[in-house]
Short mmCIF file of C-alpha atoms and ligand atoms in Angstrom, two decimals:
data_model
loop_
_atom_site.label_atom_id
_atom_site.label_comp_id
_atom_site.label_asym_id
_atom_site.label_seq_id
_atom_site.Cartn_x
_atom_site.Cartn_y
_atom_site.Cartn_z
CA UNK Y 19 23.99 77.49 -3.82
CA UNK Y 20 27.06 75.76 -2.52
CA UNK Y 21 29.86 78.14 -3.28
CA UNK Y 22 31.67 77.46 -0.04
CA UNK Y 23 34.58 75.07 0.32
CA UNK Y 24 37.00 73.75 2.95
CA UNK Y 25 37.19 72.81 6.62
CA UNK Y 26 40.31 74.60 7.85
CA UNK Y 27 40.85 77.11 5.03
CA UNK Y 28 37.26 78.03 4.20
CA UNK Y 29 36.40 79.82 0.96
CA UNK Y 30 33.16 81.54 0.10
CA UNK Y 31 32.97 82.86 -3.46
CA UNK Y 32 30.15 85.26 -4.32
CA UNK Y 33 28.72 87.37 -7.14
CA UNK Y 34 27.83 86.94 -10.79
CA UNK Y 35 29.21 87.94 -14.15
CA UNK Y 36 27.10 91.11 -14.33
CA UNK Y 37 26.52 91.91 -10.63
CA UNK Y 38 28.17 95.00 -9.16
CA UNK Y 39 31.12 92.96 -7.95
CA UNK Y 40 32.40 89.44 -7.36
CA UNK Y 41 34.57 88.37 -4.49
CA UNK Y 42 35.82 85.90 -1.94
CA UNK Y 43 36.07 85.49 1.80
CA UNK Y 44 38.90 83.26 3.03
CA UNK Y 45 38.55 82.17 6.64
CA UNK Y 46 41.10 80.20 8.66
CA UNK Y 47 44.30 81.73 7.26
CA UNK Y 48 47.21 81.76 9.70
CA UNK Y 49 47.78 85.22 11.22
CA UNK Y 50 50.88 87.30 10.55
CA UNK Y 51 51.54 85.94 7.04
CA UNK Y 52 53.10 88.68 4.87
CA UNK Y 53 51.10 89.07 1.64
CA UNK Y 54 52.62 90.98 -1.26
CA UNK Y 55 49.80 92.71 -3.13
CA UNK Y 56 51.86 93.11 -6.32
CA UNK Y 57 52.27 89.32 -6.47
CA UNK Y 58 48.48 88.99 -6.18
CA UNK Y 59 47.91 91.48 -9.01
CA UNK Y 60 50.40 89.54 -11.14
CA UNK Y 61 48.35 86.34 -10.74
CA UNK Y 62 45.05 88.16 -11.39
CA UNK Y 63 46.50 89.61 -14.60
CA UNK Y 64 47.34 86.11 -15.88
CA UNK Y 65 43.62 85.23 -15.86
CA UNK Y 66 42.15 88.61 -16.79
CA UNK Y 67 40.08 88.74 -19.99
CA UNK Y 68 40.64 90.86 -23.09
CA UNK Y 69 44.38 90.24 -23.48
CA UNK Y 70 44.54 88.58 -26.89
CA UNK Y 71 42.48 86.96 -29.67
CA UNK Y 72 42.39 83.59 -27.88
CA UNK Y 73 40.14 85.12 -25.18
CA UNK Y 74 36.90 87.08 -24.79
CA UNK Y 75 37.08 90.74 -25.85
CA UNK Y 76 35.43 91.79 -22.54
CA UNK Y 77 37.99 94.00 -20.79
CA UNK Y 78 38.14 93.95 -17.00
CA UNK Y 79 40.95 95.37 -14.86
CA UNK Y 80 40.33 92.65 -12.25
CA UNK Y 81 41.89 94.75 -9.52
CA UNK Y 82 40.94 93.23 -6.16
CA UNK Y 83 40.03 95.52 -3.25
CA UNK Y 84 40.72 93.97 0.17
CA UNK Y 85 38.01 94.88 2.65
CA UNK Y 86 39.28 93.17 5.79
CA UNK Y 87 41.60 90.52 7.22
CA UNK Y 88 44.80 92.25 6.10
CA UNK Y 89 46.65 95.01 7.98
CA UNK Y 90 50.17 96.43 7.81
CA UNK Y 91 51.11 93.98 5.06
CA UNK Y 92 50.13 90.81 6.92
CA UNK Y 93 47.08 88.63 7.48
CA UNK Y 94 45.29 89.43 10.73
CA UNK Y 95 43.82 85.95 11.20
CA UNK Y 96 40.27 87.33 10.74
CA UNK Y 97 38.35 86.44 7.56
CA UNK Y 98 40.09 88.00 4.53
CA UNK Y 99 37.55 89.44 2.07
CA UNK Y 100 38.36 90.85 -1.36
CA UNK Y 101 35.99 92.24 -3.99
CA UNK Y 102 36.55 92.76 -7.69
CA UNK Y 103 34.31 95.26 -9.48
CA UNK Y 104 32.52 94.25 -12.67
CA UNK Y 105 32.92 97.23 -14.98
CA UNK Y 106 32.33 95.99 -18.52
CA UNK Y 107 28.94 94.23 -18.62
CA UNK Y 108 26.72 94.09 -21.72
CA UNK Y 109 23.63 92.49 -20.20
CA UNK Y 110 21.36 92.90 -23.24
CA UNK Y 111 23.44 90.20 -25.00
CA UNK Y 112 21.91 87.70 -22.57
CA UNK Y 113 18.20 88.63 -22.39
CA UNK Y 114 17.19 85.88 -24.81
CA UNK Y 115 19.00 83.12 -22.87
CA UNK Y 116 16.46 82.96 -20.05
CA UNK Y 117 13.97 81.38 -22.45
CA UNK Y 118 16.44 79.91 -24.98
CA UNK Y 119 19.10 78.03 -22.99
CA UNK Y 120 22.53 77.60 -24.56
CA UNK Y 121 23.44 73.98 -25.31
CA UNK Y 122 26.46 73.08 -23.18
CA UNK Y 123 25.95 75.91 -20.66
CA UNK Y 124 24.18 75.92 -17.29
CA UNK Y 125 21.22 78.09 -18.47
CA UNK Y 126 18.81 75.12 -18.66
CA UNK Y 127 19.80 73.36 -15.43
CA UNK Y 128 19.83 76.68 -13.51
CA UNK Y 129 16.35 77.51 -14.90
CA UNK Y 130 15.04 74.17 -13.63
CA UNK Y 131 16.74 74.37 -10.24
CA UNK Y 132 15.97 78.02 -9.45
CA UNK Y 133 12.59 78.23 -11.17
CA UNK Y 134 13.83 80.85 -13.64
CA UNK Y 135 14.91 83.26 -10.85
CA UNK Y 136 18.62 82.74 -11.51
CA UNK Y 137 20.69 85.64 -12.84
CA UNK Y 138 21.28 84.62 -16.45
CA UNK Y 139 23.29 87.73 -17.39
CA UNK Y 140 26.72 86.63 -18.59
CA UNK Y 141 26.09 83.18 -17.10
CA UNK Y 142 25.42 84.70 -13.65
CA UNK Y 143 27.02 82.71 -10.85
CA UNK Y 144 28.02 79.98 -13.35
CA UNK Y 145 30.28 82.32 -15.28
CA UNK Y 146 33.99 81.71 -15.76
CA UNK Y 147 34.33 85.19 -14.25
CA UNK Y 148 33.84 83.61 -10.82
CA UNK Y 149 37.30 82.13 -11.20
CA UNK Y 150 38.84 85.59 -10.58
CA UNK Y 151 38.14 85.37 -6.81
CA UNK Y 152 39.56 81.84 -6.85
CA UNK Y 153 42.76 83.18 -8.39
CA UNK Y 154 42.87 85.80 -5.63
CA UNK Y 155 42.58 83.08 -2.97
CA UNK Y 156 45.19 81.00 -4.78
CA UNK Y 157 47.60 83.94 -4.90
CA UNK Y 158 47.31 84.36 -1.14
CA UNK Y 159 47.76 80.62 -0.55
CA UNK Y 160 50.72 80.52 -2.96
CA UNK Y 161 52.64 83.05 -0.86
CA UNK Y 162 52.01 81.15 2.37
CA UNK Y 163 53.15 77.92 0.69
CA UNK Y 164 56.24 79.53 -0.91
CA UNK Y 165 57.44 80.48 2.56
CA UNK Y 166 57.41 76.75 3.34
CA UNK Y 167 59.33 75.80 0.19
CA UNK Y 168 56.25 74.71 -1.80
CA UNK Y 169 55.83 75.88 -5.40
CA UNK Y 170 53.07 75.42 -7.97
CA UNK Y 171 53.08 75.88 -11.74
CA UNK Y 172 50.97 74.84 -14.69
CA UNK Y 173 51.06 74.85 -18.45
CA UNK Y 174 48.70 74.33 -21.35
CA UNK Y 175 49.37 70.71 -22.24
CA UNK Y 176 47.00 70.70 -25.20
CA UNK Y 177 44.51 72.73 -27.19
CA UNK Y 178 42.30 70.50 -29.31
CA UNK Y 179 44.66 68.05 -31.00
CA UNK Y 180 47.75 70.27 -30.56
CA UNK Y 181 49.84 68.95 -27.67
CA UNK Y 182 53.17 69.80 -26.08
CA UNK Y 183 55.44 67.77 -23.78
CA UNK Y 184 54.40 67.28 -20.16
CA UNK Y 185 56.25 68.11 -16.96
CA UNK Y 186 59.20 66.04 -15.82
CA UNK Y 187 57.26 64.53 -12.88
CA UNK Y 188 60.40 63.48 -10.97
CA UNK Y 189 62.72 66.47 -11.08
CA UNK Y 190 61.18 69.57 -12.71
CA UNK Y 191 63.51 72.56 -12.93
CA UNK Y 192 62.81 75.40 -10.52
CA UNK Y 193 63.54 78.00 -13.22
CA UNK Y 194 60.87 76.46 -15.49
CA UNK Y 195 58.27 76.49 -12.71
CA UNK Y 196 59.15 80.10 -11.91
CA UNK Y 197 58.72 81.16 -15.56
CA UNK Y 198 55.44 79.27 -16.05
CA UNK Y 199 53.89 80.52 -12.81
CA UNK Y 200 54.18 84.12 -14.04
CA UNK Y 201 53.23 83.64 -17.70
CA UNK Y 202 50.02 84.37 -19.58
CA UNK Y 203 49.24 81.28 -21.72
CA UNK Y 204 52.06 79.26 -20.09
CA UNK Y 205 53.73 76.57 -22.22
CA UNK Y 206 56.94 74.62 -21.62
CA UNK Y 207 57.96 74.78 -25.28
CA UNK Y 208 57.49 78.37 -26.43
CA UNK Y 209 57.06 77.17 -30.02
CA UNK Y 210 53.93 75.23 -29.02
CA UNK Y 211 52.06 78.43 -28.12
CA UNK Y 212 51.95 79.53 -31.77
CA UNK Y 213 50.51 76.17 -32.89
CA UNK Y 214 47.92 76.31 -30.12
CA UNK Y 215 46.99 79.89 -30.97
CA UNK Y 216 46.49 78.84 -34.59
CA UNK Y 217 44.09 76.06 -33.50
CA UNK Y 218 42.11 78.56 -31.38
CA UNK Y 219 42.05 81.12 -34.19
CA UNK Y 220 40.85 78.47 -36.63
CA UNK Y 221 37.92 77.58 -34.31
CA UNK Y 222 37.14 81.27 -33.70
CA UNK Y 223 36.99 82.02 -37.42
CA UNK Y 224 34.49 79.18 -37.79
CA UNK Y 225 32.36 80.72 -35.02
CA UNK Y 226 33.28 77.65 -33.00
CA UNK Y 227 35.34 76.84 -29.88
CA UNK Y 228 37.95 74.33 -28.77
CA UNK Y 229 38.92 72.62 -25.48
CA UNK Y 230 42.17 71.38 -24.01
CA UNK Y 231 44.13 70.19 -21.01
CA UNK Y 232 46.00 72.06 -18.26
CA UNK Y 233 48.76 70.20 -16.43
CA UNK Y 234 49.73 71.35 -12.93
CA UNK Y 235 52.66 70.47 -10.67
CA UNK Y 236 53.30 71.20 -6.98
CA UNK Y 237 56.82 70.68 -5.61
CA UNK Y 238 58.31 70.81 -2.12
CA UNK Y 239 55.45 68.99 -0.41
CA UNK Y 240 56.33 66.92 2.63
CA UNK Y 241 55.47 63.21 2.62
CA UNK Y 242 52.55 62.23 4.83
CA UNK Y 243 49.87 64.87 4.10
CA UNK Y 244 46.36 63.58 3.47
CA UNK Y 245 43.99 60.92 4.70
CA UNK Y 246 42.83 57.59 3.31
CA UNK Y 247 39.58 57.11 1.42
CA UNK Y 248 37.41 60.26 1.37
CA UNK Y 249 39.83 62.95 2.58
CA UNK Y 250 42.81 62.13 0.42
CA UNK Y 251 44.97 64.64 -1.43
CA UNK Y 252 43.31 63.58 -4.71
CA UNK Y 253 39.81 64.08 -3.28
CA UNK Y 254 40.62 67.55 -1.97
CA UNK Y 255 42.28 68.78 -5.14
CA UNK Y 256 39.65 67.28 -7.43
CA UNK Y 257 36.78 68.81 -5.44
CA UNK Y 258 38.20 72.31 -5.95
CA UNK Y 259 39.29 71.76 -9.54
CA UNK Y 260 35.86 70.42 -10.49
CA UNK Y 261 34.51 73.71 -9.12
CA UNK Y 262 36.15 75.45 -12.08
CA UNK Y 263 33.51 75.84 -14.81
CA UNK Y 264 34.07 73.68 -17.91
CA UNK Y 265 36.32 71.10 -16.20
CA UNK Y 266 35.14 67.63 -17.26
CA UNK Y 267 38.03 65.45 -16.13
CA UNK Y 268 40.84 65.39 -13.55
CA UNK Y 269 43.62 62.80 -13.51
CA UNK Y 270 46.64 62.34 -11.23
CA UNK Y 271 50.05 61.02 -12.24
CA UNK Y 272 49.75 58.52 -15.07
CA UNK Y 273 45.96 58.90 -14.69
CA UNK Y 274 43.87 57.11 -17.32
CA UNK Y 275 47.13 56.05 -19.00
CA UNK Y 276 47.80 53.82 -15.97
CA UNK Y 277 44.95 51.57 -17.12
CA UNK Y 278 47.05 50.54 -20.12
CA UNK Y 279 50.21 49.79 -18.11
CA UNK Y 280 51.48 46.75 -16.22
CA UNK Y 281 52.33 46.92 -12.52
CA UNK Y 282 56.00 46.42 -13.31
CA UNK Y 283 55.96 49.55 -15.44
CA UNK Y 284 53.62 51.62 -13.32
CA UNK Y 285 55.03 51.01 -9.82
CA UNK Y 286 57.48 53.74 -8.87
CA UNK Y 287 60.67 52.10 -7.46
CA UNK Y 288 61.77 53.56 -4.11
CA UNK Y 289 65.33 54.55 -3.25
CA UNK Y 290 67.03 56.50 -0.49
CA UNK Y 291 68.80 59.69 -1.48
CA UNK Y 292 72.07 60.95 0.03
CA UNK Y 293 70.17 62.77 2.83
CA UNK Y 294 68.29 59.61 3.84
CA UNK Y 295 65.07 60.86 2.21
CA UNK Y 296 62.81 58.31 0.50
CA UNK Y 297 62.23 59.10 -3.16
CA UNK Y 298 60.97 57.25 -6.24
CA UNK Y 299 62.78 56.91 -9.57
CA UNK Y 300 59.58 57.44 -11.58
CA UNK Y 301 56.40 59.24 -10.51
CA UNK Y 302 53.43 57.54 -12.11
CA UNK Y 303 51.62 58.00 -8.79
CA UNK Y 304 51.71 61.76 -9.28
CA UNK Y 305 53.04 62.18 -5.74
CA UNK Y 306 50.10 60.50 -3.98
CA UNK Y 307 49.70 56.95 -2.63
CA UNK Y 308 46.65 55.99 -0.58
CA UNK Y 309 45.49 59.63 -0.60
CA UNK Y 310 48.71 60.61 1.21
CA UNK Y 311 51.56 62.62 -0.31
CA UNK Y 312 54.78 60.73 -1.07
CA UNK Y 313 57.02 63.80 -1.03
CA UNK Y 314 57.52 63.55 -4.79
CA UNK Y 315 56.07 66.30 -7.02
CA UNK Y 316 52.27 66.26 -7.09
CA UNK Y 317 51.15 66.14 -10.73
CA UNK Y 318 47.63 66.34 -12.09
CA UNK Y 319 45.79 67.34 -15.26
CA UNK Y 320 42.42 69.02 -15.80
CA UNK Y 321 40.48 68.54 -19.05
CA UNK Y 322 38.43 71.53 -20.24
CA UNK Y 323 35.56 71.15 -22.65
CA UNK Y 324 35.20 73.56 -25.59
CA UNK Y 325 33.52 76.86 -24.63
CA UNK Y 326 29.74 76.31 -24.80
CA UNK Y 327 28.88 79.73 -26.29
CA UNK Y 328 29.59 79.50 -30.01
CA UNK Y 329 28.47 81.60 -32.95
CA UNK Y 330 27.11 78.69 -34.97
CA UNK Y 331 23.27 78.34 -34.95
CA UNK Y 332 22.23 75.53 -32.57
CA UNK Y 333 19.09 73.66 -31.58
CA UNK Y 334 17.48 74.70 -28.31
CA UNK Y 335 14.01 74.97 -26.77
CA UNK Y 336 11.77 77.84 -25.71
CA UNK Y 337 11.22 77.68 -21.93
CA UNK Y 338 8.86 76.89 -20.43
CA UNK Y 339 7.05 74.51 -22.73
CA UNK Y 340 7.39 76.52 -25.96
CA UNK Y 341 8.77 73.77 -28.18
CA UNK Y 342 11.94 73.57 -30.23
CA UNK Y 343 13.83 76.67 -31.35
CA UNK Y 344 17.04 77.84 -32.99
CA UNK Y 345 19.66 79.86 -31.12
CA UNK Y 346 22.61 81.88 -32.32
CA UNK Y 347 24.63 83.00 -29.31
CA UNK Y 348 25.84 86.60 -29.39
CA UNK Y 349 28.03 88.40 -26.85
CA UNK Y 350 31.74 88.14 -26.12
CA UNK Y 351 33.13 84.71 -25.38
CA UNK Y 352 36.43 82.88 -25.06
CA UNK Y 353 36.94 80.75 -28.17
CA UNK Y 354 39.13 78.63 -25.88
CA UNK Y 355 38.99 78.69 -22.08
CA UNK Y 356 42.26 76.85 -21.54
CA UNK Y 357 44.94 79.62 -21.71
CA UNK Y 358 43.06 81.70 -19.11
CA UNK Y 359 42.23 78.61 -17.06
CA UNK Y 360 45.86 77.59 -16.42
CA UNK Y 361 46.38 80.12 -13.57
CA UNK Y 362 42.96 79.13 -12.20
CA UNK Y 363 43.97 75.47 -11.96
CA UNK Y 364 47.21 76.53 -10.29
CA UNK Y 365 45.28 78.68 -7.82
CA UNK Y 366 42.95 75.79 -7.00
CA UNK Y 367 46.00 73.59 -6.37
CA UNK Y 368 47.51 76.18 -3.99
CA UNK Y 369 44.30 76.52 -1.96
CA UNK Y 370 43.78 72.74 -1.84
CA UNK Y 371 47.37 72.10 -0.75
CA UNK Y 372 47.10 74.76 1.97
CA UNK Y 373 43.95 73.01 3.23
CA UNK Y 374 45.66 69.63 2.97
CA UNK Y 375 48.61 70.79 5.08
CA UNK Y 376 46.37 72.53 7.61
CA UNK Y 377 44.28 69.37 8.04
CA UNK Y 378 47.42 67.26 8.46
CA UNK Y 379 48.95 69.64 11.02
CA UNK Y 380 51.86 70.37 8.67
CA UNK Y 381 51.30 74.09 8.09
CA UNK Y 382 53.30 75.53 10.96
CA UNK Y 383 56.80 76.87 10.53
C1 LIG H 413 38.22 81.19 -17.37
C2 LIG H 413 36.90 80.70 -17.93
C3 LIG H 413 36.27 81.43 -18.94
C4 LIG H 413 35.07 80.98 -19.49
N1 LIG H 413 34.52 81.72 -20.51
C5 LIG H 413 33.34 81.30 -21.07
C6 LIG H 413 32.75 82.03 -22.14
O1 LIG H 413 33.27 83.06 -22.58
N2 LIG H 413 31.59 81.57 -22.66
C7 LIG H 413 30.99 80.42 -22.21
O2 LIG H 413 29.95 80.03 -22.72
N3 LIG H 413 31.54 79.70 -21.21
C8 LIG H 413 32.69 80.10 -20.64
N4 LIG H 413 33.24 79.37 -19.61
C9 LIG H 413 32.64 78.07 -19.25
C10 LIG H 413 31.29 78.15 -18.56
O3 LIG H 413 31.34 79.00 -17.45
C11 LIG H 413 30.82 76.74 -18.17
O4 LIG H 413 30.97 75.85 -19.23
C12 LIG H 413 29.39 76.73 -17.73
O5 LIG H 413 29.25 77.44 -16.50
C13 LIG H 413 28.77 75.35 -17.53
O6 LIG H 413 29.44 74.66 -16.52
P1 LIG H 413 30.18 73.27 -16.80
O7 LIG H 413 30.86 73.41 -18.13
O8 LIG H 413 31.15 73.12 -15.67
O9 LIG H 413 29.13 72.21 -16.83
C14 LIG H 413 34.45 79.80 -19.03
C15 LIG H 413 35.07 79.07 -17.99
C16 LIG H 413 36.29 79.50 -17.45
C17 LIG H 413 36.96 78.70 -16.38
#
């Protein structure tokens, strides 16, 4: 399984939904970086399950235990490993799924690839639970970036057909980013949360699920980070964000909307600010040109599909070779992944940006 990522900041994420623990090793972190554990717990709590009716009822404290790589409040430079205990498994809910794969989940493809030896309990290594270690890594990266004036935030842009306004991609307010980066179910317009909750509740009552979009912004980036073609900022970010289960699309700046624009409307006009810095008046590029950061805010969106596990009876098959069958999924599931996924997308952005800066030699200082 390829659950390792990165060249300079190397992640290895391990475990499964119902194994004893899940965790992450982060190698390549600069030494002597102060890491505030409370700030890490705050980020973990934003993703933790069991907080409200829009999420799975499975309760997990998600308290990470650091095994190594951290001493006297700072990184040592050695690999930093953290584990998170799984304490609330109900494995019997999943016994049937080895032979009756859930439509939309990875049960079938994992069965084929691993010859039925994969851990199917709670989705095993394919579970959304594996995003907890990613949030840990992101919380570490976030603190290292913050010390260099770089901030990340995200919000739930849409749930189903319910949508709120997007970020100001040119000059987002620091106070807004600060609020969003600490919130559970972050939204720019607080009134939108209620409408989104209602859409999730409506799907849940029907035994169904709903998808949505998370928008993420990173500010304070220097211009000049990234490489052309295959090692660009977009490539790096997308490769991590596509590692988040249920992500089916990633777009930067104007994204797919750019296809409907003219060059005269899409091109971001340059100007020089009072300090001599080069800026753009609009930011359809999402802060990236030619794979290299422009110094404007980096803006991207991740589209999440509706949660595969739904309570409505569905068509499946009996593996191996047992013909067609009906499946009603039981167990505890998120009727909508998106509210809990927002801090995960933000974490992925922080890790990717740390890697981007390290590769471009811009991490020092
Ligand atoms: C935070 C989070 C929570 C998730 N919760 C569930 C869940 O409760 N039930 C479920 O079937 N899928 C859930 N998923 C999605 C599945 O893990 C994912 O759809 C599955 O592994 C198949 O991978 P793919 O959708 O990327 O193809 C969750 C994903 C995330 C990011």
